[in-house]
Short mmCIF file of C-alpha atoms in Angstrom, two decimals:
data_model
loop_
_atom_site.label_atom_id
_atom_site.label_comp_id
_atom_site.label_asym_id
_atom_site.label_seq_id
_atom_site.Cartn_x
_atom_site.Cartn_y
_atom_site.Cartn_z
CA MET E 1 -16.82 0.57 -46.69
CA GLU E 2 -14.58 -0.47 -43.98
CA VAL E 3 -15.77 0.81 -40.31
CA GLN E 4 -14.20 0.74 -37.43
CA SER E 5 -14.87 2.28 -33.97
CA ILE E 6 -13.38 4.30 -31.06
CA PHE E 7 -13.81 5.84 -28.19
CA SER E 8 -15.15 8.80 -27.33
CA GLU E 9 -13.98 11.05 -24.31
CA LYS E 10 -16.67 10.42 -22.06
CA GLY E 11 -16.34 6.96 -22.93
CA ALA E 12 -19.65 6.00 -25.61
CA LYS E 13 -18.49 4.07 -28.45
CA LEU E 14 -18.20 5.70 -31.53
CA LEU E 15 -17.61 4.36 -34.91
CA VAL E 16 -15.86 5.87 -37.86
CA LEU E 17 -16.51 5.85 -41.95
CA ASN E 18 -14.16 7.79 -44.41
CA ASN E 19 -13.14 10.11 -41.42
CA PHE E 20 -15.48 10.52 -40.64
CA LYS E 21 -17.68 9.72 -36.69
CA PHE E 22 -20.93 8.03 -36.22
CA SER E 23 -22.49 7.99 -32.15
CA LYS E 24 -24.93 5.55 -32.11
CA ALA E 25 -28.91 6.78 -32.24
CA HIS E 26 -31.29 4.68 -32.00
CA ILE E 27 -31.62 0.22 -31.77
CA ALA E 28 -35.06 -0.75 -33.83
CA LYS E 29 -36.37 -4.09 -32.54
CA CYS E 30 -35.49 -6.21 -35.01
CA GLY E 31 -31.25 -5.47 -33.95
CA LYS E 32 -31.07 -2.43 -37.11
CA ILE E 33 -28.92 0.44 -35.08
CA ARG E 34 -28.93 3.55 -36.11
CA TRP E 35 -25.23 5.73 -36.13
CA ARG E 36 -26.01 9.42 -36.98
CA CYS E 37 -23.06 11.60 -37.57
CA THR E 38 -20.85 13.44 -34.69
CA ASN E 39 -20.66 17.09 -35.73
CA THR E 40 -23.93 18.35 -33.86
CA LYS E 41 -22.68 21.63 -35.02
CA SER E 42 -23.21 21.77 -39.00
CA ARG E 43 -26.74 19.82 -37.67
CA CYS E 44 -25.09 17.43 -40.26
CA ASN E 45 -27.88 14.47 -40.73
CA ALA E 46 -25.57 11.67 -42.24
CA LYS E 47 -25.97 8.32 -41.32
CA ILE E 48 -25.68 5.01 -40.98
CA TYR E 49 -26.60 1.71 -39.72
CA THR E 50 -25.40 -1.28 -38.78
CA SER E 51 -26.32 -5.01 -37.45
CA ALA E 52 -26.50 -5.94 -34.10
CA ASP E 53 -23.00 -6.84 -33.94
CA GLU E 54 -22.27 -3.31 -35.33
CA LYS E 55 -20.03 -5.13 -37.56
CA THR E 56 -22.19 -5.37 -41.13
CA ILE E 57 -23.16 -1.38 -41.98
CA LEU E 58 -27.22 -2.51 -43.92
CA GLU E 59 -27.03 1.14 -45.11
CA SER E 60 -25.65 4.58 -45.18
CA GLN E 61 -26.66 7.74 -45.98
CA LEU E 62 -23.47 10.06 -46.60
CA ASP E 63 -24.46 13.72 -47.47
CA HIS E 64 -21.82 15.51 -44.99
CA ASN E 65 -22.12 19.44 -45.13
CA HIS E 66 -19.24 19.25 -43.35
CA GLU E 67 -15.04 17.15 -44.00
CA GLY E 68 -14.04 14.83 -42.31
CA GLU E 69 -11.95 15.06 -39.37
CA LYS E 70 -8.31 15.27 -39.37
CA THR E 71 -7.91 13.80 -35.69
CA ILE E 72 -9.17 10.37 -35.08
CA ALA E 73 -6.11 8.69 -35.41
CA ARG E 74 -5.06 11.13 -31.90
CA GLN E 75 -8.62 11.18 -29.98
CA ALA E 76 -8.60 6.75 -30.40
CA ILE E 77 -5.37 7.00 -28.68
CA SER E 78 -6.07 9.35 -26.46
CA ASN E 79 -8.75 8.73 -25.30
CA SER E 80 -8.37 5.10 -24.92
CA VAL E 81 -5.63 6.02 -23.16
CA LYS E 82 -6.87 7.91 -21.29
CA ARG E 83 -9.82 5.37 -20.03
CA LYS E 84 -7.00 2.86 -18.90
CA ALA E 85 -5.51 4.96 -16.98
CA VAL E 86 -7.73 6.39 -14.58
CA GLU E 87 -9.05 2.12 -14.74
CA ASP E 88 -5.75 0.87 -13.07
CA SER E 89 -4.31 4.00 -11.62
CA THR E 90 -0.69 1.77 -10.41
CA GLU E 91 0.02 1.77 -14.10
CA ARG E 92 2.90 3.25 -16.17
CA PRO E 93 2.15 6.75 -18.33
CA SER E 94 5.32 4.59 -20.83
CA LYS E 95 3.79 1.80 -20.35
CA LEU E 96 0.17 1.85 -21.14
CA ILE E 97 1.06 4.56 -24.14
CA HIS E 98 2.96 1.62 -25.57
CA LYS E 99 0.59 -0.85 -25.74
CA GLU E 100 -1.66 0.92 -27.02
CA LEU E 101 0.49 1.48 -29.89
CA THR E 102 1.77 -2.29 -29.88
CA ASN E 103 -2.29 -2.53 -30.08
CA ASN E 104 -4.22 -0.09 -31.88
CA ASP E 105 -4.70 -0.07 -35.06
CA TRP E 106 -4.44 3.73 -35.52
CA ALA E 107 -0.92 3.79 -33.71
CA SER E 108 0.13 4.50 -37.13
CA ASP E 109 -0.97 7.13 -37.96
CA ILE E 110 0.48 9.20 -35.24
CA GLY E 111 2.80 11.48 -34.79
CA SER E 112 5.21 12.98 -32.47
CA ASP E 113 3.46 15.51 -31.79
CA ASP E 114 0.00 12.98 -31.30
CA LEU E 115 2.25 11.14 -28.96
CA LEU E 116 3.07 14.91 -26.60
CA ARG E 117 -0.73 15.78 -26.75
CA VAL E 118 -1.26 12.22 -25.84
CA ARG E 119 1.02 11.96 -22.69
CA ARG E 120 -0.71 14.92 -21.29
CA ASN E 121 -4.16 13.84 -21.34
CA LEU E 122 -3.74 10.75 -19.56
CA TYR E 123 -1.94 12.70 -16.74
CA GLU E 124 -5.01 15.21 -16.67
CA ALA E 125 -7.13 12.76 -17.11
CA ARG E 126 -5.52 11.32 -13.74
CA ARG E 127 -4.98 14.10 -12.22
CA ASP E 128 -8.97 14.45 -11.84
CA VAL E 129 -9.73 10.68 -9.74
CA LEU E 130 -6.25 11.48 -7.68
CA PRO E 131 -6.87 13.42 -4.67
CA PRO E 132 -4.20 16.97 -5.04
CA LEU E 133 -0.32 15.88 -3.07
CA PRO E 134 0.19 16.66 -0.13
CA LYS E 135 1.75 19.62 0.77
CA ASP E 136 2.12 18.97 4.46
CA ILE E 137 2.04 15.52 7.41
CA ASN E 138 -1.55 16.50 8.07
CA GLN E 139 -2.59 16.41 4.42
CA VAL E 140 -1.02 13.29 3.67
CA PHE E 141 -2.47 11.67 6.97
CA ASP E 142 -6.26 12.88 5.21
CA ALA E 143 -5.61 11.68 1.67
CA VAL E 144 -4.16 8.24 3.42
CA VAL E 145 -7.90 7.92 5.42
CA ASN E 146 -9.47 9.11 2.12
CA LEU E 147 -7.77 6.72 -0.68
CA ASN E 148 -9.90 3.68 1.40
CA LEU E 149 -7.07 0.99 1.21
CA LYS E 150 -9.25 -2.64 0.56
CA THR E 151 -7.55 -5.91 -0.77
CA LYS E 152 -8.69 -6.84 -3.12
CA ILE E 153 -8.57 -10.81 -2.77
CA LYS E 154 -10.62 -10.94 0.66
CA ASP E 155 -11.16 -6.67 0.67
CA GLU E 156 -9.44 -6.23 4.32
CA ASN E 157 -8.39 -3.18 5.20
CA PHE E 158 -4.75 -2.43 3.97
CA LEU E 159 -4.04 1.19 6.36
CA CYS E 160 -2.85 -1.82 9.41
CA CYS E 161 -1.60 1.61 10.99
CA LEU E 162 -2.46 5.49 11.07
CA ASP E 163 -0.20 7.03 14.27
CA LYS E 164 -0.83 10.84 13.77
CA GLU E 165 1.06 11.46 17.14
CA ASN E 166 4.64 9.76 16.62
CA ASN E 167 3.80 10.55 12.41
CA LEU E 168 3.56 6.68 11.58
CA ILE E 169 1.70 4.86 8.39
CA ILE E 170 2.24 1.05 7.86
CA PHE E 171 0.21 -0.73 5.80
CA SER E 172 -0.51 -4.21 5.81
CA CYS E 173 -4.10 -6.10 6.91
CA PHE E 174 -4.65 -9.32 8.74
CA THR E 175 -3.88 -12.07 6.45
CA ASN E 176 -0.43 -11.07 6.02
CA LEU E 177 -0.02 -10.40 9.49
CA TYR E 178 -1.26 -13.75 9.59
CA PHE E 179 0.70 -15.92 8.34
CA LEU E 180 3.74 -13.36 9.34
CA CYS E 181 3.71 -14.71 12.42
CA SER E 182 3.07 -18.60 11.42
CA CYS E 183 7.10 -18.72 10.27
CA ASP E 184 9.36 -19.57 11.92
CA THR E 185 12.04 -18.08 10.08
CA ILE E 186 11.79 -14.35 8.24
CA TYR E 187 14.12 -12.56 6.07
CA MET E 188 14.50 -9.80 5.65
CA ASP E 189 16.61 -7.09 3.20
CA THR E 190 19.41 -5.99 3.69
CA VAL E 191 18.20 -2.01 3.25
CA TYR E 192 17.45 -1.65 6.80
CA PHE E 193 21.20 -0.47 7.25
CA VAL E 194 20.16 3.05 5.87
CA CYS E 195 18.42 3.31 9.49
CA GLU E 196 20.24 0.22 11.93
CA ASN E 197 20.18 2.33 15.19
CA GLU E 198 16.02 2.25 15.40
CA PHE E 199 15.30 -0.65 13.04
CA HIS E 200 18.60 -3.70 14.90
CA GLU E 201 17.23 -3.60 17.50
CA ASN E 202 13.49 -4.80 16.63
CA TYR E 203 15.07 -7.96 13.73
CA ILE E 204 17.40 -9.07 17.20
CA LYS E 205 14.04 -9.37 18.62
#
């Protein structure tokens, strides 16, 4: 019997066998793990026992009192994508979905309608962890402060300047500024010409 694994909506590992899902119920002292059917509405008593590495089925009691699920493939892709979208909120949704379809064993069972649901679930998951879009300048400043931005390597504050009076926000850290000041020559992108009057004087200086 081939057993596969997916993640639940809450991030817990589930085993899938013959289109039935099993959640971890008990770990014996010898390391054997008991898994029970996740269909609690039907009070299904089906269960399987696996080795400690969760890869080998040692024993099974597959007396299900309900039919198997038909959307497990979509659930597997959707829950995995949602988890990764929350862990890396900067990655593009299309790239996350493409990676999942390339590497996930369930991808071959996914249809176009399923992909629409996966994309929708991804955006909903991100909305739960990201702040709402600000509606005015004051909300922009509040949102930036609440983000508490830090650099990953040195854990430096990445919010360099927040000037509400002049509506100015600058993102940088001490390491970047120190490196900039130590350089004899600085090369800039020419896009500053869109605001030439404001930037030209600073560049000359």
